[in-house]
Short mmCIF file of C-alpha atoms in Angstrom, two decimals:
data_model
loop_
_atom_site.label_atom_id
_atom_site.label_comp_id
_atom_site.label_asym_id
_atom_site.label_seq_id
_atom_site.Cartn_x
_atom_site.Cartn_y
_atom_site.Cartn_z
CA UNK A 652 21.05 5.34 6.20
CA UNK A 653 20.74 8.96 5.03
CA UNK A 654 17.46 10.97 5.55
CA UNK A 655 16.89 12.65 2.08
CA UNK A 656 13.40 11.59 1.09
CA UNK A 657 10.76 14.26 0.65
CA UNK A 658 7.07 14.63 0.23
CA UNK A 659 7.35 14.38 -3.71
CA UNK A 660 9.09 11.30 -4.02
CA UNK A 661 7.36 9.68 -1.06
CA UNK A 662 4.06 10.52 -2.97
CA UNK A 663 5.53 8.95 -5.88
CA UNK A 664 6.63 5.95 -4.08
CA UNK A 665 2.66 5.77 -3.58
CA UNK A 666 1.58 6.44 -6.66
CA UNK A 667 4.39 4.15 -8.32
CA UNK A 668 3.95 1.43 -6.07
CA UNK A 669 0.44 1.34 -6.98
CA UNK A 670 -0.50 2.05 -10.39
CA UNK A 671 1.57 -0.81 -12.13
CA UNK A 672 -0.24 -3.49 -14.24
CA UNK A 673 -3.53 -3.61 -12.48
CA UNK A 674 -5.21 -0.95 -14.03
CA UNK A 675 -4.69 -2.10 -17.32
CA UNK A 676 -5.18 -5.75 -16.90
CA UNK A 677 -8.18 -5.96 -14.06
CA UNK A 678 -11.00 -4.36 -15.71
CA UNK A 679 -12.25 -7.14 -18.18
CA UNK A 680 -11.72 -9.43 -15.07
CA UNK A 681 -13.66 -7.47 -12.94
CA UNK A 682 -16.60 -6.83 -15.42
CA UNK A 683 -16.63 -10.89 -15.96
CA UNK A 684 -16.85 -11.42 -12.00
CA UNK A 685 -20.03 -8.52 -11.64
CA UNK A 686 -21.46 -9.09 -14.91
CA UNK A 687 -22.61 -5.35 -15.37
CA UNK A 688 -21.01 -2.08 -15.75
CA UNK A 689 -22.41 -0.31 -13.09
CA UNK A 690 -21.81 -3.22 -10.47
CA UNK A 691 -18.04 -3.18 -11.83
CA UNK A 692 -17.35 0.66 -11.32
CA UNK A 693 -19.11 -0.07 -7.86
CA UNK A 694 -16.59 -2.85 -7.69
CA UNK A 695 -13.61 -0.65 -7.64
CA UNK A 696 -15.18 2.23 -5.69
CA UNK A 697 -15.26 -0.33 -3.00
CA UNK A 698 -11.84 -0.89 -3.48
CA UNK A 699 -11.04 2.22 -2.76
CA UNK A 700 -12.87 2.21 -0.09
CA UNK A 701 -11.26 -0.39 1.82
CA UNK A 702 -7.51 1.17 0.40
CA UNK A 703 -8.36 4.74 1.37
CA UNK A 704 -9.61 3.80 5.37
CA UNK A 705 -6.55 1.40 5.27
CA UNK A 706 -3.87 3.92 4.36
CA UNK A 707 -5.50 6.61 6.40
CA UNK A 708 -5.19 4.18 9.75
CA UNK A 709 -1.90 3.19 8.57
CA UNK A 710 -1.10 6.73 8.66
CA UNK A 711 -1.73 7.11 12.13
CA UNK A 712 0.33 4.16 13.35
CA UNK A 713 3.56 5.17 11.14
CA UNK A 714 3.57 8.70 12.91
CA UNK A 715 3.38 6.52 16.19
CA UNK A 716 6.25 4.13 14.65
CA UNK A 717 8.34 6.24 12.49
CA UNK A 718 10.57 3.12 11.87
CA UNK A 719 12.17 1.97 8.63
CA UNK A 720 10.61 -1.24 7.97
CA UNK A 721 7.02 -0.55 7.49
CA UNK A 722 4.49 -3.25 8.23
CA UNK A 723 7.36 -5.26 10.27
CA UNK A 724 8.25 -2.96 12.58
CA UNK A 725 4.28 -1.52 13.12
CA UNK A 726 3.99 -5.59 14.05
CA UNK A 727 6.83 -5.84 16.03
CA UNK A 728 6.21 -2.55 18.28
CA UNK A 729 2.77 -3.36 18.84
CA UNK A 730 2.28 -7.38 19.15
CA UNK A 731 5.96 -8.22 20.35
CA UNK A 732 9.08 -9.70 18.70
CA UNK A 733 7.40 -13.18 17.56
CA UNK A 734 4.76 -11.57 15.59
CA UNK A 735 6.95 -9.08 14.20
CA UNK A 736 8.93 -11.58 13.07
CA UNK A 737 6.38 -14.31 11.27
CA UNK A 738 5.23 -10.43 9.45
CA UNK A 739 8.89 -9.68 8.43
CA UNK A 740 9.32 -13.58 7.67
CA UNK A 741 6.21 -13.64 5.36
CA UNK A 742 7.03 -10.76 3.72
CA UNK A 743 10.92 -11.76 2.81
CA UNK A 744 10.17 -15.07 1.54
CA UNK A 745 6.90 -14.62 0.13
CA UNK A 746 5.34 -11.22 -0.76
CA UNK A 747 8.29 -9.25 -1.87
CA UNK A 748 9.96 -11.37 -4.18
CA UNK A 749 6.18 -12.81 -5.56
CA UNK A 750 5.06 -9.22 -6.19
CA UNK A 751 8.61 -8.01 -7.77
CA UNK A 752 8.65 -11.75 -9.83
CA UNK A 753 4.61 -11.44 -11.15
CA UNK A 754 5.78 -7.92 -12.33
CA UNK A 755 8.71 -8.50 -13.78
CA UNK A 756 7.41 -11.53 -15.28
CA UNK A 757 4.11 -9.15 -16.84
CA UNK A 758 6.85 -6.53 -18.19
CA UNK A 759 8.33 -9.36 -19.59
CA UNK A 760 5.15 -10.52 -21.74
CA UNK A 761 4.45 -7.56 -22.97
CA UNK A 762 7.50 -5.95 -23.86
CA UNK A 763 8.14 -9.28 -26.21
CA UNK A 764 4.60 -8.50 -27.67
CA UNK A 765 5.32 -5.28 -28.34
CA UNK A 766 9.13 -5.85 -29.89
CA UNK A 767 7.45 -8.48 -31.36
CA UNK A 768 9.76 -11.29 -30.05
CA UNK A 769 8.41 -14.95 -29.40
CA UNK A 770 6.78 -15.70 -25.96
CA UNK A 771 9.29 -17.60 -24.92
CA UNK A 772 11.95 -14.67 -24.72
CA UNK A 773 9.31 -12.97 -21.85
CA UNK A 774 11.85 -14.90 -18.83
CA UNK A 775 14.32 -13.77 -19.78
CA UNK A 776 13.69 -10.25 -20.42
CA UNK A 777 11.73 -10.05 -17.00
CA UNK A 778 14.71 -11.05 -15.39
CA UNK A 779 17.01 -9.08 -17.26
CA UNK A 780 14.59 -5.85 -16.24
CA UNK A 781 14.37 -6.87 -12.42
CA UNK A 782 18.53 -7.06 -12.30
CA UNK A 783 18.79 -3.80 -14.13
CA UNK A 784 16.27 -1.81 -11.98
CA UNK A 785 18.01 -3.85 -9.04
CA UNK A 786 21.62 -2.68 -9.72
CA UNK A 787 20.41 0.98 -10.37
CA UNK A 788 18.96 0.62 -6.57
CA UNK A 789 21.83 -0.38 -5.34
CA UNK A 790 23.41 3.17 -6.64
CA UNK A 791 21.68 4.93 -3.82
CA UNK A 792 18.06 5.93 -3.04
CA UNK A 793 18.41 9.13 -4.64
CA UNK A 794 18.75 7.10 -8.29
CA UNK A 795 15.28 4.61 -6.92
CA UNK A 796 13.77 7.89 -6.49
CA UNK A 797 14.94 9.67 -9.46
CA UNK A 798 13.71 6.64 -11.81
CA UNK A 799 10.40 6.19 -9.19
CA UNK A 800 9.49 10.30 -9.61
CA UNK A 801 10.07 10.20 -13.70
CA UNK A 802 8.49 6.87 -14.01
CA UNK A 803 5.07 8.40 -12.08
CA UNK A 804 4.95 11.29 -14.85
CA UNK A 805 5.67 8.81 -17.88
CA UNK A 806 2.89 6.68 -16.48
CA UNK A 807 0.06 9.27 -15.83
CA UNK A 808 0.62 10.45 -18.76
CA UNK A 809 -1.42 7.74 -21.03
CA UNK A 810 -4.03 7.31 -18.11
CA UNK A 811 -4.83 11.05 -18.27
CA UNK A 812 -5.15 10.93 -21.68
CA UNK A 813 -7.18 8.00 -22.28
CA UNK A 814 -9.74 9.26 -19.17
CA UNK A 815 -10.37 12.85 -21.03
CA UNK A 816 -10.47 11.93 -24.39
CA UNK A 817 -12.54 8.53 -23.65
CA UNK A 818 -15.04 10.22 -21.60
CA UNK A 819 -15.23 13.17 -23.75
CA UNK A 820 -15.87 11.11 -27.05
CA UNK A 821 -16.87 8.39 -26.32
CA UNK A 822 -20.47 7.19 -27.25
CA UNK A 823 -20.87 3.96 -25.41
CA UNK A 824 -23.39 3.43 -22.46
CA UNK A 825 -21.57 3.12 -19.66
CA UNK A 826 -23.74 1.96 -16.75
CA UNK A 827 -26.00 -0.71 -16.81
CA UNK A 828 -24.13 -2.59 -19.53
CA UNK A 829 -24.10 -6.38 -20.02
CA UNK A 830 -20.67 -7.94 -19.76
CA UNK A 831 -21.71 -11.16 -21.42
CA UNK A 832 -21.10 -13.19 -18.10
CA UNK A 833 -23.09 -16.12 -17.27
CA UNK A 834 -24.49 -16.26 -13.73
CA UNK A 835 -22.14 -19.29 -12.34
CA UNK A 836 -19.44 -16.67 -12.85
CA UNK A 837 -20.89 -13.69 -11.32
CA UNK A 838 -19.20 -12.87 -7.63
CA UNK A 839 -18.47 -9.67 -6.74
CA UNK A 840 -16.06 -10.65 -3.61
CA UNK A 841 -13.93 -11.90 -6.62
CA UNK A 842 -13.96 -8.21 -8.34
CA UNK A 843 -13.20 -6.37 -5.14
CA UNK A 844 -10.21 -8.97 -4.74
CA UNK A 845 -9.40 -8.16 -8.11
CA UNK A 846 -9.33 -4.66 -7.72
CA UNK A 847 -7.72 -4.87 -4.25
CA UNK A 848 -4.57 -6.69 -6.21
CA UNK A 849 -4.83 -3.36 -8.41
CA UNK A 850 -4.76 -0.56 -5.19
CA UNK A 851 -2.29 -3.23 -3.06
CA UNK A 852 1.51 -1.38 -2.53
CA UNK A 853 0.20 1.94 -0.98
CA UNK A 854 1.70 0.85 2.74
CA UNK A 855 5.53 -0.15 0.76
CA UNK A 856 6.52 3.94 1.41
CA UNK A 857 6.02 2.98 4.99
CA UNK A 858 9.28 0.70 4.95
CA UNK A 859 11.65 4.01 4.28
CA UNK A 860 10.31 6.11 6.87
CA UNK A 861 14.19 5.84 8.69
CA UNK A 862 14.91 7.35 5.46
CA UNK A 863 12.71 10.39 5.19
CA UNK A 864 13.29 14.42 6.25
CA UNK A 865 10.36 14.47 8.28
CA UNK A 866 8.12 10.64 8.95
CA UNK A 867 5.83 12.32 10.91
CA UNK A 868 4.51 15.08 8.79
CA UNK A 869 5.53 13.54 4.94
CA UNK A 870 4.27 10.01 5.77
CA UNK A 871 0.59 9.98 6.65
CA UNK A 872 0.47 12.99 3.42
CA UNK A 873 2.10 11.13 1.13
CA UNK A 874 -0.32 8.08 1.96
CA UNK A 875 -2.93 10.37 1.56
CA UNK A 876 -2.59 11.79 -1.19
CA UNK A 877 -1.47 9.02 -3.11
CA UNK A 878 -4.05 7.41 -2.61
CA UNK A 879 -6.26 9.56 -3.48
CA UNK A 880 -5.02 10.17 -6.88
CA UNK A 881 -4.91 6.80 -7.56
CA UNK A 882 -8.93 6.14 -6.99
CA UNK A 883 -9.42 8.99 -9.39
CA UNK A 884 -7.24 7.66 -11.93
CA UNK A 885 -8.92 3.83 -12.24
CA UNK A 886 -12.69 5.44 -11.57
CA UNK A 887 -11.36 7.70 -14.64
CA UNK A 888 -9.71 5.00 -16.44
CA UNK A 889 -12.76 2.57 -16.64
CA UNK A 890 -15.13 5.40 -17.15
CA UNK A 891 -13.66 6.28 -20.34
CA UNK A 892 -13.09 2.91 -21.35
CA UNK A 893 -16.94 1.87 -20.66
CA UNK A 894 -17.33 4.91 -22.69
CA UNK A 895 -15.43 3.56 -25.92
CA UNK A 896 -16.09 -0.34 -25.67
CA UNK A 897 -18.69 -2.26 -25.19
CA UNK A 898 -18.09 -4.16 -21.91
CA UNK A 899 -18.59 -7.18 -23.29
CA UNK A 900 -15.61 -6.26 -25.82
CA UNK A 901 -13.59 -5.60 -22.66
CA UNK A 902 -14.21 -8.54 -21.24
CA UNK A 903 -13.27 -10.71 -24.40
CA UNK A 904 -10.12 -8.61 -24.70
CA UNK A 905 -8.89 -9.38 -21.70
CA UNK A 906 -5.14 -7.04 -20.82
CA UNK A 907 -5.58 -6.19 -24.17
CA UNK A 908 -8.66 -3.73 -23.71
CA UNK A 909 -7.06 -0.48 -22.91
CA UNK A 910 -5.18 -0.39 -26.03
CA UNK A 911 -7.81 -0.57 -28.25
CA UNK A 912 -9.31 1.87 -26.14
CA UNK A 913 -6.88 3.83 -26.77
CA UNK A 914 -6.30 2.58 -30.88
CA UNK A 915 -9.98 3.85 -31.14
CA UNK A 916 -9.26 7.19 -30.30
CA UNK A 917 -5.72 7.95 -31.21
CA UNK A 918 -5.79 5.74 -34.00
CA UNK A 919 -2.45 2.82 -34.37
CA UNK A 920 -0.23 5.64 -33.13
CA UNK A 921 -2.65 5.87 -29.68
CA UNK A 922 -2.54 2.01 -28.91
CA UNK A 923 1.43 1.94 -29.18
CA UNK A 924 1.40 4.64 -27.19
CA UNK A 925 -0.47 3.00 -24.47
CA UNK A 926 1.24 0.61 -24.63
CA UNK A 927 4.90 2.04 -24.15
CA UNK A 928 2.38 3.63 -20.98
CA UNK A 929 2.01 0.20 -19.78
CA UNK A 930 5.12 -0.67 -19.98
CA UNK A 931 6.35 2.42 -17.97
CA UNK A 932 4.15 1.90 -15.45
CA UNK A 933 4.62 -1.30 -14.86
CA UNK A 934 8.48 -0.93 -14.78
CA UNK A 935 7.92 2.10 -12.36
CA UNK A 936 5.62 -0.19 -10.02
CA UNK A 937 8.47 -2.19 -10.08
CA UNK A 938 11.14 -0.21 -9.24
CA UNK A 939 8.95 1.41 -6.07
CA UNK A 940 9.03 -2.70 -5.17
CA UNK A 941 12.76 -3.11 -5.24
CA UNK A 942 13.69 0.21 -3.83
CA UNK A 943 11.08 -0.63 -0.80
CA UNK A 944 11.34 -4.63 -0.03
CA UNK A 945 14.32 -4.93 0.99
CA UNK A 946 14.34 -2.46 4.06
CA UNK A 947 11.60 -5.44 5.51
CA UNK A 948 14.94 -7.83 5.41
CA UNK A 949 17.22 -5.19 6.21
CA UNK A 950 14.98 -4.15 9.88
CA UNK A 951 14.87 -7.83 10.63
CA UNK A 952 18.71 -8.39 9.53
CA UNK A 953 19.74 -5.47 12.01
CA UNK A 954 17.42 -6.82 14.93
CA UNK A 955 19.55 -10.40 14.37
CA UNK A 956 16.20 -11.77 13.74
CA UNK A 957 17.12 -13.63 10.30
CA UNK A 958 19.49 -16.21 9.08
CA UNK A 959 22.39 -14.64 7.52
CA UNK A 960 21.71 -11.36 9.63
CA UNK A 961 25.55 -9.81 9.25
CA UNK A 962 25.04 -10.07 5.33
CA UNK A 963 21.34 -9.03 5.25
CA UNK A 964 22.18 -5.94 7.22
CA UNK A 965 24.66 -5.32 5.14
CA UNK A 966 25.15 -0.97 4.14
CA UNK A 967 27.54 -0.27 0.69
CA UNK A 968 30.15 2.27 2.38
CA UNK A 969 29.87 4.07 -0.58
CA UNK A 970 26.18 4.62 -1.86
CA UNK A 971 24.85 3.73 1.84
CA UNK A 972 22.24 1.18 0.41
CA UNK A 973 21.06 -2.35 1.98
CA UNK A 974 22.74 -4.34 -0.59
CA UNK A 975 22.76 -7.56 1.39
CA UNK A 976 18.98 -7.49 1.90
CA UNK A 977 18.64 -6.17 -1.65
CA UNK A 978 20.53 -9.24 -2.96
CA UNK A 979 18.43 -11.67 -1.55
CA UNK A 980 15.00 -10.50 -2.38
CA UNK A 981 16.28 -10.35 -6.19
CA UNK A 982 17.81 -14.14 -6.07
CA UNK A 983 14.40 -15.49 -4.58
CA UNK A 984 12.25 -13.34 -7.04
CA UNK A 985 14.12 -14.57 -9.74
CA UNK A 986 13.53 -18.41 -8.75
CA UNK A 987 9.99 -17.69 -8.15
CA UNK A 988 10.04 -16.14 -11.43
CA UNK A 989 11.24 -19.63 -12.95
CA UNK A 990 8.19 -21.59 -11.26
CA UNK A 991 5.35 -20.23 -11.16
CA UNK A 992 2.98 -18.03 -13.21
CA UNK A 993 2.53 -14.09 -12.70
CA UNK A 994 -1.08 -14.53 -11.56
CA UNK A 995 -0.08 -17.55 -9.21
CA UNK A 996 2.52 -15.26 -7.47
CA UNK A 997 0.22 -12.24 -7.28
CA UNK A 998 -2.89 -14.70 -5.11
CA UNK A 999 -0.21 -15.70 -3.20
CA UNK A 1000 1.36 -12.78 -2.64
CA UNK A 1001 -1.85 -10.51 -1.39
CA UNK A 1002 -3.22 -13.56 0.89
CA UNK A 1003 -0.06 -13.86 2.62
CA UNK A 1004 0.22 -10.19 3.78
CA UNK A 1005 -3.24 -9.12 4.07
CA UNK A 1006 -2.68 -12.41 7.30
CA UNK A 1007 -1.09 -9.44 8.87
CA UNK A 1008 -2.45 -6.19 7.25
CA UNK A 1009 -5.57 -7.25 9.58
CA UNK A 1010 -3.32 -6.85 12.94
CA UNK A 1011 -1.46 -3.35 11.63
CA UNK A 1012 -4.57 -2.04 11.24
CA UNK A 1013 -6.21 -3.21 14.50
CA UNK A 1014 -2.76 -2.19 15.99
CA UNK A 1015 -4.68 2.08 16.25
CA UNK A 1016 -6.68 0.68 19.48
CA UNK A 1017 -3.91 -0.49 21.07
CA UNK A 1018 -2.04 2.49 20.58
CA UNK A 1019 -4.35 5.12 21.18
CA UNK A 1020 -4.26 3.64 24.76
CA UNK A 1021 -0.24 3.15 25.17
CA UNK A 1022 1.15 6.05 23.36
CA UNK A 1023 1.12 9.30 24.51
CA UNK A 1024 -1.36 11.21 22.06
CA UNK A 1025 0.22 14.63 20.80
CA UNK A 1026 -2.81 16.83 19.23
CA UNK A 1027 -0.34 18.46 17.12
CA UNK A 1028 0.25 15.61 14.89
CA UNK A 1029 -1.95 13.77 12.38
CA UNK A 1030 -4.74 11.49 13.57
CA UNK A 1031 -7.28 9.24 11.75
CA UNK A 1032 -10.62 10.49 10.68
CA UNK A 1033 -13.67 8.91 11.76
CA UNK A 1034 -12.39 7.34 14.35
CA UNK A 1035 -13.24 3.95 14.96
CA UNK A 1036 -15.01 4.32 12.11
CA UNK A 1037 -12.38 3.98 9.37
CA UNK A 1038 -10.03 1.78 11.45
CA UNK A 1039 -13.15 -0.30 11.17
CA UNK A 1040 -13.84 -0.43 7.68
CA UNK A 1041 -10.11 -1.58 6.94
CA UNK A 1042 -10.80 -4.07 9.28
CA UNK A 1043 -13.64 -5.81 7.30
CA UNK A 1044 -12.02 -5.12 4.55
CA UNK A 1045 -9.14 -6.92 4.89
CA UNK A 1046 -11.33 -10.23 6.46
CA UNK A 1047 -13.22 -9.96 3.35
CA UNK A 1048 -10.35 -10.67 1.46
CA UNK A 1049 -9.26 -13.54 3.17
CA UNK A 1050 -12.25 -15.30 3.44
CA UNK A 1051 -12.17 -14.55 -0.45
CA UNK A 1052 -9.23 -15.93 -1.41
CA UNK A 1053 -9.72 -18.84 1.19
CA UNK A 1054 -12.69 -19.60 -1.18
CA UNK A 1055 -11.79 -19.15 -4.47
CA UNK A 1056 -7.91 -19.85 -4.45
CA UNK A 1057 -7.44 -22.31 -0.93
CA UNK A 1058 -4.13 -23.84 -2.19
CA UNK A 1059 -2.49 -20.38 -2.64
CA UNK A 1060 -3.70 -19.39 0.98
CA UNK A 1061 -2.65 -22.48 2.17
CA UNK A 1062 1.19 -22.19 0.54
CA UNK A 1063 1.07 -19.08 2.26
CA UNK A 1064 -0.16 -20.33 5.94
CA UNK A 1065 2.29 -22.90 5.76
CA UNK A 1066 5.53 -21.02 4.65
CA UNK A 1067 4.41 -18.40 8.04
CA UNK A 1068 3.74 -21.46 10.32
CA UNK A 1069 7.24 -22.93 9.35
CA UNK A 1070 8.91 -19.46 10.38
CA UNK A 1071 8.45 -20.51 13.60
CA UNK A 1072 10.92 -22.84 14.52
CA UNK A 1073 12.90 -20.65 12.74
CA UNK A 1074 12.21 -18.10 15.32
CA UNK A 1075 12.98 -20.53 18.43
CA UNK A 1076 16.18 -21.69 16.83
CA UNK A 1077 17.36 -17.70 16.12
CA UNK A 1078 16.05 -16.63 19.92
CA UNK A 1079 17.85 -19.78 21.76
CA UNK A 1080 21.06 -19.46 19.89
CA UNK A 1081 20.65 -15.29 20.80
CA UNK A 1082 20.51 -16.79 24.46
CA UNK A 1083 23.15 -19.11 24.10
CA UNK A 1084 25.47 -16.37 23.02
CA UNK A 1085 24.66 -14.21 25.98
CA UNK A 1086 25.42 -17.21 28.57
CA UNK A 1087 29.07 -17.68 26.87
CA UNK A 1088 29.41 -14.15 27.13
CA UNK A 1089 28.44 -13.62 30.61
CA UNK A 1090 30.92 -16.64 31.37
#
């Protein structure tokens, strides 16, 4: 595939594949799980946390591995070909299409709310949106990016705006506030998981690193940076929105909160606003998913490591796209999106690959020993230090979601552990090939 992605839309990808609905409909769930203001702000600080030390490890290991396919192929190169594939598997069946369905599906909602249509019609538009944005991919990456870059200004746009004018005029206590919780409710593993669901896509830029100028150099700074803007944009966000609510308001408001946030300030005009924001960002977030999900299928389709590998690995001759592997993760988002519930698909979706964020991120030991460490390019700060802190943060959240959503994380388990027969079948027929070869 062609090699024209720069810093600026890699950054994007970040930013993009971030900031989608989670800003906008996490902070009355994570003031409900803490029960104060300041606890809740310290609630996504730690999220941060955990996202920054992750992406800045991750960094490290993609300039070892500049491969197209991301997470798979950091797997595969470090823990061999089974584990590579039970990442790649996990990720095609489960946390691609979940993520691109619970989005699609929460454009969907509130698009119908907004065009004031009946509930009922939110399906059908999410799937309408998800083929569109789909199709558009399959154009060529310079169209993703094109839509990914002006969907990261359209979306900043009503987040910078609500954080200087909320924080500016506002007239609300913000720390120390009372979020109406009762103590049976309080846990703030919950809010960091929520806000973890809110920083999760950071790594997805990883998958098109076959596809950049320069992997080694625009990779770990697009990471980076991306994440770093995006910490300063949900501190700033729920800053100003502390500032102009009461939390308890927030709470009761639910997804709903940062419009009136926004209504109180700007008036009716400011709320629709925000909410044609909303709706930008969240169609941006999913874009960054579609454009980057299917180059997981695609490196396992070219390896021969997946049923139906000659169509998954399929290139357009024209617009030089995956559009086998881009194919399939639509048609399985779309029956996911038929099933279940946004917020079902999301639990799922971060348990199952946070299994294997855990080994990427242990996966800097390993290589600092095998690989052959050139000074002049980039290399973790801290070190072990913030190789560490991903670590625990990523046990954290399993334990977490173990505990508070066990049939989710045990969907999950199961839909991995049945990828490996899979895998035996795929590697004996791969040998039985070679023998009638050879003969």
């Amino acid at each position: 595939m062609k090699k024209n992605i720069g810093f600026f839309v890699s950054t994007s990808l970040v930013i993009g594949t971030v900031i989608g609905s989670g800003i906008f409909m996490k902070p009355g769930v994570v003031l409900s799980s803490t029960a104060n203001s300041t606890m809740a702000l310290l609630a996504w600080i730690i999220g941060g946390i955990i996202t920054l030390a992750s992406g800045l490890t991750i960094a490290e290991v993609s300039v070892k591995i500049p491969k197209t396919g991301g997470l798979y192929a950091y797997i595969e190169e470090v823990y061999g070909e089974m584990w590579g594939f039970l990442c790649g598997w996990v990720q095609t069946l489960i946390y691609g299409p979940a993520v691109m369905g619970a989005l699609s599906l929460y454009f969907g909602s509130l698009l119908a709310d907004f065009l004031g249509f009946d509930d009922s019609s939110k399906v059908l538009i999410g799937i309408l949106t998800i083929i569109l944005l789909g199709s558009l991919n399959l154009l060529g990456t310079h169209f993703g990016g094109f839509i990914q870059t002006i969907s990261t200004v359209g979306k900043l746009v009503p987040i910078i705006l609500i954080a200087v004018f909320g924080i500016f005029q506002g007239d609300v206590t913000v720390f120390n506030a009372d979020s109406g919780s009762t103590t049976q409710t309080i846990s703030m593993g919950a809010a960091v998981l929520a806000t973890l669901w809110a920083y999760d896509g950071w790594m997805n830029v990883g998958f098109m690193a076959g596809e950049m100028k320069n992997p080694s150099k625009t990779l770990p700074r697009a990471i980076i940076s991306g994440i770093l803007i995006v910490i300063i944009a949900y501190l700033s966000v729920n800053i100003a929105m502390l500032h102009l609510l009461p939390a308890k308001e927030i709470v009761e408001l639910g997804p709903n909160a940062a419009t009136a946030a926004a209504t109180s300030v700007f008036g009716n005009f400011g709320g629709k606003l925000l909410a044609i924001g909303i709706l930008v960002s969240i169609f941006g977030c999913l874009n960054g998913k579609i454009l980057t999900f299917p180059r997981i299928t695609f490196a396992m389709a070219e390896r021969k490591m997946i049923p139906g590998a000659k169509f998954l690995s399929s290139i357009h001759p024209k617009f030089n796209t995956p559009v086998g592997s881009t194919i399939i993760q639509i048609i399985i988002a779309l029956a996911m999106m038929i099933f279940w519930n946004p917020d079902r698909l999301s639990d799922m979706a971060i348990f199952a690959v946070f299994l294997f964020y855990g080994l990427a991120f242990s996966a800097i030991f390993i290589l600092r020993k095998k690989v052959n460490n050139d000074k002049t390019l980039y290399k973790v700060p801290l070190y072990p230090l913030t190789p560490i802190v991903a670590i625990v943060g990523t046990l954290y959240i399993i334990v977490s979601t173990l505990i508070n959503s066990p049939v989710d994380a045990l969907i999950s388990i199961g839909i991995a552990i049945i990828g490996l027969p899979v895998y035996f079948k795929l590697k004996s027929n791969y040998k039985n090939e070679q023998k009638s070869k050879a003969s």
